[in-house]
Amino acid sequence: MSWTDVTWESDTKDTEQDGLIAALFGNACAPLTKKNKKAERKSSRETPPSASGDGSSPVIPSTPHSKENPKEKPVVFHSSPTKERPVMPKKGKMSLQEKLRNKLDSGRFRYVNEQLYTSTSEDAVALFQEEPRLFDIYHDGFATQVSKWPVNPVDQIISWLRKKPTSQVVADLGCGEAKLARSVEQRVHSFDLVANNKSVTACDMARVPLGKTSVDIVVFCLSLMGTNLDDFLQEARRILRPNGILKVAEVKSRIDDIDDFCAAICEHGFELTSRDEENRMFVDTEFVKLSTSGTPQGDLVLKPCLYKRR
């Protein structure tokens, strides 16, 4: 057998095999000859190949690499449908339920706050005894307001007390959560309308359960609330020892005239020894108890600290 016969025989077998493959699987699976390869390349340039091979989902040819960035990978866009990404809520954005709850709590806080400023201390005690939860609503709302202040007067009084002898006894009238007692070494009697922890004694600020001349310092920190403020000052004088100190921090917006405010306190048998108006929101005053009781006129009136509805 000649060499040409072997070549022809091999080509004949390949052709028969190619025809059999084409018959079974179609021309797409047949081996490519030089002519077929040229035709395939020409076809691929004219018609983009499909992703699935059936022509139903064409693929857009990728863009050539950028000359500026030859390492940049080509982007291939598929026409198959993509899944929609879930919309995630933005961080810090409140839900509708949270907004409604905050609005409701704010309304309750404004109501309680107005009651405390426009009623007597006796009526305030009765209000909280009937509905103790109102006290928590008030103090939660008050804490929210305090968090927005540049300075908290309680912190200033704590710093002031830390410079005083630790043997002195303090009465904190309108103590809230008794932060003062937890922050200083002195013995502190903490009083408020409701006892929200074990260190607080619930009472009317006009009738404090302490003996006469039993404390060295009395503190009113933003707690001159109600329509009977003169009763509070008389009670403070009763429990103070001779030459005892009365410390009062109050919101400036509640005071029409600071001179008149200090004079009204002095009428209860006190003498002004210190007055700090540097803070734009609060005034910090300090008085000493005199030996004479004074002749109070009963005219200490402060404007209620009311919050606008938003």
PDB file of N, CA and C in Angstrom, residues 9-89:
ATOM      1  N   GLU A   9      -7.026   6.973   2.877  1.00  0.00           N
ATOM      2  CA  GLU A   9      -7.863   6.107   3.732  1.00  0.00           C
ATOM      3  C   GLU A   9      -8.154   6.799   5.058  1.00  0.00           C
ATOM      4  N   SER A  10      -7.098   7.496   5.591  1.00  0.00           N
ATOM      5  CA  SER A  10      -7.299   8.214   6.866  1.00  0.00           C
ATOM      6  C   SER A  10      -8.279   9.348   6.697  1.00  0.00           C
ATOM      7  N   ASP A  11      -8.145  10.091   5.589  1.00  0.00           N
ATOM      8  CA  ASP A  11      -9.063  11.210   5.356  1.00  0.00           C
ATOM      9  C   ASP A  11     -10.481  10.720   5.181  1.00  0.00           C
ATOM     10  N   THR A  12     -10.593   9.524   4.507  1.00  0.00           N
ATOM     11  CA  THR A  12     -11.932   8.990   4.289  1.00  0.00           C
ATOM     12  C   THR A  12     -12.597   8.623   5.609  1.00  0.00           C
ATOM     13  N   LYS A  13     -11.787   8.040   6.516  1.00  0.00           N
ATOM     14  CA  LYS A  13     -12.357   7.669   7.826  1.00  0.00           C
ATOM     15  C   LYS A  13     -12.757   8.908   8.617  1.00  0.00           C
ATOM     16  N   ASP A  14     -11.911   9.942   8.561  1.00  0.00           N
ATOM     17  CA  ASP A  14     -12.244  11.183   9.280  1.00  0.00           C
ATOM     18  C   ASP A  14     -13.511  11.801   8.736  1.00  0.00           C
ATOM     19  N   THR A  15     -13.653  11.775   7.424  1.00  0.00           N
ATOM     20  CA  THR A  15     -14.846  12.373   6.816  1.00  0.00           C
ATOM     21  C   THR A  15     -16.088  11.602   7.218  1.00  0.00           C
ATOM     22  N   GLU A  16     -15.946  10.276   7.241  1.00  0.00           N
ATOM     23  CA  GLU A  16     -17.099   9.463   7.661  1.00  0.00           C
ATOM     24  C   GLU A  16     -17.469   9.727   9.103  1.00  0.00           C
ATOM     25  N   GLN A  17     -16.436   9.887   9.935  1.00  0.00           N
ATOM     26  CA  GLN A  17     -16.697  10.182  11.365  1.00  0.00           C
ATOM     27  C   GLN A  17     -17.354  11.549  11.527  1.00  0.00           C
ATOM     28  N   ASP A  18     -16.831  12.513  10.779  1.00  0.00           N
ATOM     29  CA  ASP A  18     -17.418  13.861  10.863  1.00  0.00           C
ATOM     30  C   ASP A  18     -18.875  13.853  10.434  1.00  0.00           C
ATOM     31  N   GLY A  19     -19.173  13.079   9.371  1.00  0.00           N
ATOM     32  CA  GLY A  19     -20.559  13.026   8.921  1.00  0.00           C
ATOM     33  C   GLY A  19     -21.454  12.369   9.939  1.00  0.00           C
ATOM     34  N   LEU A  20     -20.923  11.326  10.610  1.00  0.00           N
ATOM     35  CA  LEU A  20     -21.709  10.649  11.643  1.00  0.00           C
ATOM     36  C   LEU A  20     -21.987  11.563  12.826  1.00  0.00           C
ATOM     37  N   ILE A  21     -20.949  12.320  13.265  1.00  0.00           N
ATOM     38  CA  ILE A  21     -21.125  13.275  14.396  1.00  0.00           C
ATOM     39  C   ILE A  21     -22.115  14.359  14.035  1.00  0.00           C
ATOM     40  N   ALA A  22     -22.013  14.864  12.775  1.00  0.00           N
ATOM     41  CA  ALA A  22     -22.928  15.920  12.340  1.00  0.00           C
ATOM     42  C   ALA A  22     -24.357  15.415  12.306  1.00  0.00           C
ATOM     43  N   ALA A  23     -24.516  14.135  11.869  1.00  0.00           N
ATOM     44  CA  ALA A  23     -25.873  13.566  11.804  1.00  0.00           C
ATOM     45  C   ALA A  23     -26.486  13.400  13.174  1.00  0.00           C
ATOM     46  N   LEU A  24     -25.639  13.033  14.140  1.00  0.00           N
ATOM     47  CA  LEU A  24     -26.158  12.787  15.491  1.00  0.00           C
ATOM     48  C   LEU A  24     -26.350  14.076  16.291  1.00  0.00           C
ATOM     49  N   PHE A  25     -25.368  15.002  16.224  1.00  0.00           N
ATOM     50  CA  PHE A  25     -25.386  16.161  17.132  1.00  0.00           C
ATOM     51  C   PHE A  25     -25.511  17.498  16.415  1.00  0.00           C
ATOM     52  N   GLY A  26     -25.514  17.498  15.133  1.00  0.00           N
ATOM     53  CA  GLY A  26     -25.601  18.758  14.419  1.00  0.00           C
ATOM     54  C   GLY A  26     -24.236  19.295  14.080  1.00  0.00           C
ATOM     55  N   ASN A  27     -24.209  20.283  13.187  1.00  0.00           N
ATOM     56  CA  ASN A  27     -22.952  20.832  12.698  1.00  0.00           C
ATOM     57  C   ASN A  27     -22.163  21.557  13.763  1.00  0.00           C
ATOM     58  N   ALA A  28     -22.841  21.979  14.837  1.00  0.00           N
ATOM     59  CA  ALA A  28     -22.147  22.750  15.873  1.00  0.00           C
ATOM     60  C   ALA A  28     -21.098  21.915  16.565  1.00  0.00           C
ATOM     61  N   CYS A  29     -21.267  20.571  16.572  1.00  0.00           N
ATOM     62  CA  CYS A  29     -20.322  19.708  17.275  1.00  0.00           C
ATOM     63  C   CYS A  29     -19.301  19.090  16.332  1.00  0.00           C
ATOM     64  N   ALA A  30     -19.397  19.334  15.048  1.00  0.00           N
ATOM     65  CA  ALA A  30     -18.467  18.747  14.094  1.00  0.00           C
ATOM     66  C   ALA A  30     -17.122  19.423  14.179  1.00  0.00           C
ATOM     67  N   PRO A  31     -16.015  18.686  14.010  1.00  0.00           N
ATOM     68  CA  PRO A  31     -14.693  19.291  14.034  1.00  0.00           C
ATOM     69  C   PRO A  31     -14.565  20.308  12.923  1.00  0.00           C
ATOM     70  N   LEU A  32     -13.769  21.326  13.166  1.00  0.00           N
ATOM     71  CA  LEU A  32     -13.619  22.408  12.220  1.00  0.00           C
ATOM     72  C   LEU A  32     -12.421  22.159  11.311  1.00  0.00           C
ATOM     73  N   THR A  33     -12.651  22.221  10.023  1.00  0.00           N
ATOM     74  CA  THR A  33     -11.552  22.218   9.065  1.00  0.00           C
ATOM     75  C   THR A  33     -11.095  23.642   8.902  1.00  0.00           C
ATOM     76  N   LYS A  34     -10.062  23.845   8.097  1.00  0.00           N
ATOM     77  CA  LYS A  34      -9.584  25.203   7.869  1.00  0.00           C
ATOM     78  C   LYS A  34     -10.686  26.076   7.292  1.00  0.00           C
ATOM     79  N   LYS A  35     -11.440  25.519   6.343  1.00  0.00           N
ATOM     80  CA  LYS A  35     -12.523  26.306   5.761  1.00  0.00           C
ATOM     81  C   LYS A  35     -13.617  26.580   6.783  1.00  0.00           C
ATOM     82  N   ASN A  36     -13.927  25.517   7.557  1.00  0.00           N
ATOM     83  CA  ASN A  36     -14.968  25.688   8.579  1.00  0.00           C
ATOM     84  C   ASN A  36     -14.557  26.710   9.629  1.00  0.00           C
ATOM     85  N   LYS A  37     -13.274  26.668   9.978  1.00  0.00           N
ATOM     86  CA  LYS A  37     -12.785  27.624  10.992  1.00  0.00           C
ATOM     87  C   LYS A  37     -12.923  29.053  10.495  1.00  0.00           C
ATOM     88  N   LYS A  38     -12.573  29.286   9.202  1.00  0.00           N
ATOM     89  CA  LYS A  38     -12.714  30.625   8.643  1.00  0.00           C
ATOM     90  C   LYS A  38     -14.169  31.054   8.636  1.00  0.00           C
ATOM     91  N   ALA A  39     -15.050  30.134   8.276  1.00  0.00           N
ATOM     92  CA  ALA A  39     -16.483  30.458   8.236  1.00  0.00           C
ATOM     93  C   ALA A  39     -17.014  30.730   9.640  1.00  0.00           C
ATOM     94  N   GLU A  40     -16.507  29.970  10.610  1.00  0.00           N
ATOM     95  CA  GLU A  40     -16.961  30.150  12.000  1.00  0.00           C
ATOM     96  C   GLU A  40     -16.550  31.511  12.537  1.00  0.00           C
ATOM     97  N   ARG A  41     -15.276  31.881  12.212  1.00  0.00           N
ATOM     98  CA  ARG A  41     -14.799  33.188  12.684  1.00  0.00           C
ATOM     99  C   ARG A  41     -15.591  34.311  12.051  1.00  0.00           C
ATOM    100  N   LYS A  42     -15.884  34.167  10.757  1.00  0.00           N
ATOM    101  CA  LYS A  42     -16.674  35.188  10.066  1.00  0.00           C
ATOM    102  C   LYS A  42     -18.074  35.267  10.637  1.00  0.00           C
ATOM    103  N   SER A  43     -18.650  34.096  10.941  1.00  0.00           N
ATOM    104  CA  SER A  43     -20.006  34.061  11.503  1.00  0.00           C
ATOM    105  C   SER A  43     -20.058  34.679  12.882  1.00  0.00           C
ATOM    106  N   SER A  44     -19.012  34.436  13.676  1.00  0.00           N
ATOM    107  CA  SER A  44     -18.995  34.982  15.043  1.00  0.00           C
ATOM    108  C   SER A  44     -18.883  36.486  15.031  1.00  0.00           C
ATOM    109  N   ARG A  45     -18.189  37.047  13.970  1.00  0.00           N
ATOM    110  CA  ARG A  45     -18.108  38.500  13.888  1.00  0.00           C
ATOM    111  C   ARG A  45     -19.423  39.123  13.471  1.00  0.00           C
ATOM    112  N   GLU A  46     -20.160  38.421  12.596  1.00  0.00           N
ATOM    113  CA  GLU A  46     -21.405  38.970  12.105  1.00  0.00           C
ATOM    114  C   GLU A  46     -22.549  38.774  13.083  1.00  0.00           C
ATOM    115  N   THR A  47     -22.620  37.587  13.729  1.00  0.00           N
ATOM    116  CA  THR A  47     -23.720  37.292  14.658  1.00  0.00           C
ATOM    117  C   THR A  47     -23.154  36.849  15.981  1.00  0.00           C
ATOM    118  N   PRO A  48     -23.442  37.561  17.079  1.00  0.00           N
ATOM    119  CA  PRO A  48     -22.908  37.173  18.385  1.00  0.00           C
ATOM    120  C   PRO A  48     -23.407  35.804  18.781  1.00  0.00           C
ATOM    121  N   PRO A  49     -22.555  34.963  19.359  1.00  0.00           N
ATOM    122  CA  PRO A  49     -23.009  33.640  19.813  1.00  0.00           C
ATOM    123  C   PRO A  49     -23.948  33.775  20.982  1.00  0.00           C
ATOM    124  N   SER A  50     -24.834  32.807  21.120  1.00  0.00           N
ATOM    125  CA  SER A  50     -25.782  32.839  22.229  1.00  0.00           C
ATOM    126  C   SER A  50     -25.156  32.239  23.464  1.00  0.00           C
ATOM    127  N   ALA A  51     -25.701  32.609  24.634  1.00  0.00           N
ATOM    128  CA  ALA A  51     -25.189  32.082  25.900  1.00  0.00           C
ATOM    129  C   ALA A  51     -25.520  30.624  26.055  1.00  0.00           C
ATOM    130  N   SER A  52     -26.651  30.186  25.519  1.00  0.00           N
ATOM    131  CA  SER A  52     -27.092  28.813  25.709  1.00  0.00           C
ATOM    132  C   SER A  52     -26.871  27.946  24.481  1.00  0.00           C
ATOM    133  N   GLY A  53     -26.447  28.573  23.349  1.00  0.00           N
ATOM    134  CA  GLY A  53     -26.197  27.794  22.135  1.00  0.00           C
ATOM    135  C   GLY A  53     -27.410  27.679  21.244  1.00  0.00           C
ATOM    136  N   ASP A  54     -28.580  28.178  21.676  1.00  0.00           N
ATOM    137  CA  ASP A  54     -29.777  28.040  20.853  1.00  0.00           C
ATOM    138  C   ASP A  54     -30.200  29.362  20.228  1.00  0.00           C
ATOM    139  N   GLY A  55     -29.404  30.420  20.460  1.00  0.00           N
ATOM    140  CA  GLY A  55     -29.699  31.708  19.851  1.00  0.00           C
ATOM    141  C   GLY A  55     -30.762  32.507  20.554  1.00  0.00           C
ATOM    142  N   SER A  56     -31.294  32.015  21.699  1.00  0.00           N
ATOM    143  CA  SER A  56     -32.385  32.714  22.377  1.00  0.00           C
ATOM    144  C   SER A  56     -31.903  33.802  23.315  1.00  0.00           C
ATOM    145  N   SER A  57     -30.660  33.736  23.758  1.00  0.00           N
ATOM    146  CA  SER A  57     -30.167  34.716  24.726  1.00  0.00           C
ATOM    147  C   SER A  57     -28.810  35.211  24.284  1.00  0.00           C
ATOM    148  N   PRO A  58     -28.747  36.202  23.395  1.00  0.00           N
ATOM    149  CA  PRO A  58     -27.477  36.661  22.843  1.00  0.00           C
ATOM    150  C   PRO A  58     -26.635  37.350  23.896  1.00  0.00           C
ATOM    151  N   VAL A  59     -25.345  37.313  23.700  1.00  0.00           N
ATOM    152  CA  VAL A  59     -24.393  37.970  24.578  1.00  0.00           C
ATOM    153  C   VAL A  59     -23.759  39.110  23.828  1.00  0.00           C
ATOM    154  N   ILE A  60     -23.765  40.295  24.395  1.00  0.00           N
ATOM    155  CA  ILE A  60     -23.143  41.455  23.757  1.00  0.00           C
ATOM    156  C   ILE A  60     -21.648  41.297  23.852  1.00  0.00           C
ATOM    157  N   PRO A  61     -20.923  41.426  22.745  1.00  0.00           N
ATOM    158  CA  PRO A  61     -19.477  41.223  22.789  1.00  0.00           C
ATOM    159  C   PRO A  61     -18.835  42.179  23.769  1.00  0.00           C
ATOM    160  N   SER A  62     -17.825  41.706  24.443  1.00  0.00           N
ATOM    161  CA  SER A  62     -17.123  42.531  25.415  1.00  0.00           C
ATOM    162  C   SER A  62     -16.318  43.597  24.709  1.00  0.00           C
ATOM    163  N   THR A  63     -16.107  44.697  25.404  1.00  0.00           N
ATOM    164  CA  THR A  63     -15.334  45.788  24.849  1.00  0.00           C
ATOM    165  C   THR A  63     -13.870  45.457  24.938  1.00  0.00           C
ATOM    166  N   PRO A  64     -13.063  45.934  24.017  1.00  0.00           N
ATOM    167  CA  PRO A  64     -11.629  45.653  24.075  1.00  0.00           C
ATOM    168  C   PRO A  64     -10.992  46.306  25.274  1.00  0.00           C
ATOM    169  N   HIS A  65      -9.838  45.782  25.684  1.00  0.00           N
ATOM    170  CA  HIS A  65      -9.142  46.352  26.830  1.00  0.00           C
ATOM    171  C   HIS A  65      -8.752  47.794  26.550  1.00  0.00           C
ATOM    172  N   SER A  66      -8.812  48.596  27.585  1.00  0.00           N
ATOM    173  CA  SER A  66      -8.436  49.996  27.452  1.00  0.00           C
ATOM    174  C   SER A  66      -6.941  50.114  27.256  1.00  0.00           C
ATOM    175  N   LYS A  67      -6.547  50.986  26.341  1.00  0.00           N
ATOM    176  CA  LYS A  67      -5.122  51.203  26.122  1.00  0.00           C
ATOM    177  C   LYS A  67      -4.473  51.849  27.325  1.00  0.00           C
ATOM    178  N   GLU A  68      -5.275  52.683  28.035  1.00  0.00           N
ATOM    179  CA  GLU A  68      -4.729  53.353  29.215  1.00  0.00           C
ATOM    180  C   GLU A  68      -4.508  52.372  30.349  1.00  0.00           C
ATOM    181  N   ASN A  69      -5.381  51.384  30.434  1.00  0.00           N
ATOM    182  CA  ASN A  69      -5.265  50.395  31.496  1.00  0.00           C
ATOM    183  C   ASN A  69      -5.404  49.014  30.880  1.00  0.00           C
ATOM    184  N   PRO A  70      -4.328  48.426  30.372  1.00  0.00           N
ATOM    185  CA  PRO A  70      -4.434  47.130  29.676  1.00  0.00           C
ATOM    186  C   PRO A  70      -4.858  45.999  30.575  1.00  0.00           C
ATOM    187  N   LYS A  71      -4.727  46.169  31.899  1.00  0.00           N
ATOM    188  CA  LYS A  71      -5.110  45.105  32.828  1.00  0.00           C
ATOM    189  C   LYS A  71      -6.601  45.097  33.114  1.00  0.00           C
ATOM    190  N   GLU A  72      -7.295  46.114  32.648  1.00  0.00           N
ATOM    191  CA  GLU A  72      -8.737  46.217  32.908  1.00  0.00           C
ATOM    192  C   GLU A  72      -9.473  45.063  32.250  1.00  0.00           C
ATOM    193  N   LYS A  73     -10.337  44.401  33.003  1.00  0.00           N
ATOM    194  CA  LYS A  73     -11.063  43.247  32.495  1.00  0.00           C
ATOM    195  C   LYS A  73     -12.253  43.686  31.655  1.00  0.00           C
ATOM    196  N   PRO A  74     -12.522  42.970  30.545  1.00  0.00           N
ATOM    197  CA  PRO A  74     -13.680  43.333  29.729  1.00  0.00           C
ATOM    198  C   PRO A  74     -14.973  43.032  30.471  1.00  0.00           C
ATOM    199  N   VAL A  75     -15.989  43.837  30.214  1.00  0.00           N
ATOM    200  CA  VAL A  75     -17.288  43.668  30.858  1.00  0.00           C
ATOM    201  C   VAL A  75     -18.235  42.984  29.908  1.00  0.00           C
ATOM    202  N   VAL A  76     -18.880  41.905  30.352  1.00  0.00           N
ATOM    203  CA  VAL A  76     -19.826  41.151  29.535  1.00  0.00           C
ATOM    204  C   VAL A  76     -21.215  41.354  30.098  1.00  0.00           C
ATOM    205  N   PHE A  77     -22.154  41.771  29.242  1.00  0.00           N
ATOM    206  CA  PHE A  77     -23.523  42.025  29.660  1.00  0.00           C
ATOM    207  C   PHE A  77     -24.407  40.897  29.181  1.00  0.00           C
ATOM    208  N   HIS A  78     -25.134  40.271  30.089  1.00  0.00           N
ATOM    209  CA  HIS A  78     -26.039  39.188  29.758  1.00  0.00           C
ATOM    210  C   HIS A  78     -27.467  39.722  29.761  1.00  0.00           C
ATOM    211  N   SER A  79     -28.233  39.212  28.833  1.00  0.00           N
ATOM    212  CA  SER A  79     -29.619  39.668  28.726  1.00  0.00           C
ATOM    213  C   SER A  79     -30.552  38.900  29.639  1.00  0.00           C
ATOM    214  N   SER A  80     -30.047  37.921  30.373  1.00  0.00           N
ATOM    215  CA  SER A  80     -30.910  37.153  31.271  1.00  0.00           C
ATOM    216  C   SER A  80     -31.377  38.030  32.411  1.00  0.00           C
ATOM    217  N   PRO A  81     -32.587  37.849  32.894  1.00  0.00           N
ATOM    218  CA  PRO A  81     -33.136  38.705  33.956  1.00  0.00           C
ATOM    219  C   PRO A  81     -32.328  38.565  35.238  1.00  0.00           C
ATOM    220  N   THR A  82     -32.137  39.708  35.936  1.00  0.00           N
ATOM    221  CA  THR A  82     -31.397  39.724  37.208  1.00  0.00           C
ATOM    222  C   THR A  82     -32.362  39.856  38.368  1.00  0.00           C
ATOM    223  N   LYS A  83     -31.953  39.322  39.501  1.00  0.00           N
ATOM    224  CA  LYS A  83     -32.794  39.404  40.698  1.00  0.00           C
ATOM    225  C   LYS A  83     -32.733  40.804  41.294  1.00  0.00           C
ATOM    226  N   GLU A  84     -33.873  41.332  41.742  1.00  0.00           N
ATOM    227  CA  GLU A  84     -33.905  42.648  42.361  1.00  0.00           C
ATOM    228  C   GLU A  84     -33.327  42.578  43.771  1.00  0.00           C
ATOM    229  N   ARG A  85     -32.459  43.540  44.072  1.00  0.00           N
ATOM    230  CA  ARG A  85     -31.881  43.580  45.406  1.00  0.00           C
ATOM    231  C   ARG A  85     -32.874  44.157  46.391  1.00  0.00           C
ATOM    232  N   PRO A  86     -32.966  43.589  47.602  1.00  0.00           N
ATOM    233  CA  PRO A  86     -33.893  44.136  48.599  1.00  0.00           C
ATOM    234  C   PRO A  86     -33.452  45.525  49.034  1.00  0.00           C
ATOM    235  N   VAL A  87     -34.408  46.404  49.240  1.00  0.00           N
ATOM    236  CA  VAL A  87     -34.117  47.767  49.687  1.00  0.00           C
ATOM    237  C   VAL A  87     -33.896  47.748  51.188  1.00  0.00           C
ATOM    238  N   MET A  88     -32.694  48.087  51.614  1.00  0.00           N
ATOM    239  CA  MET A  88     -32.355  48.072  53.030  1.00  0.00           C
ATOM    240  C   MET A  88     -32.630  49.441  53.636  1.00  0.00           C
ATOM    241  N   PRO A  89     -33.222  49.493  54.834  1.00  0.00           N
ATOM    242  CA  PRO A  89     -33.481  50.790  55.476  1.00  0.00           C
ATOM    243  C   PRO A  89     -32.179  51.475  55.856  1.00  0.00           C
TER     244      PRO A  89
END
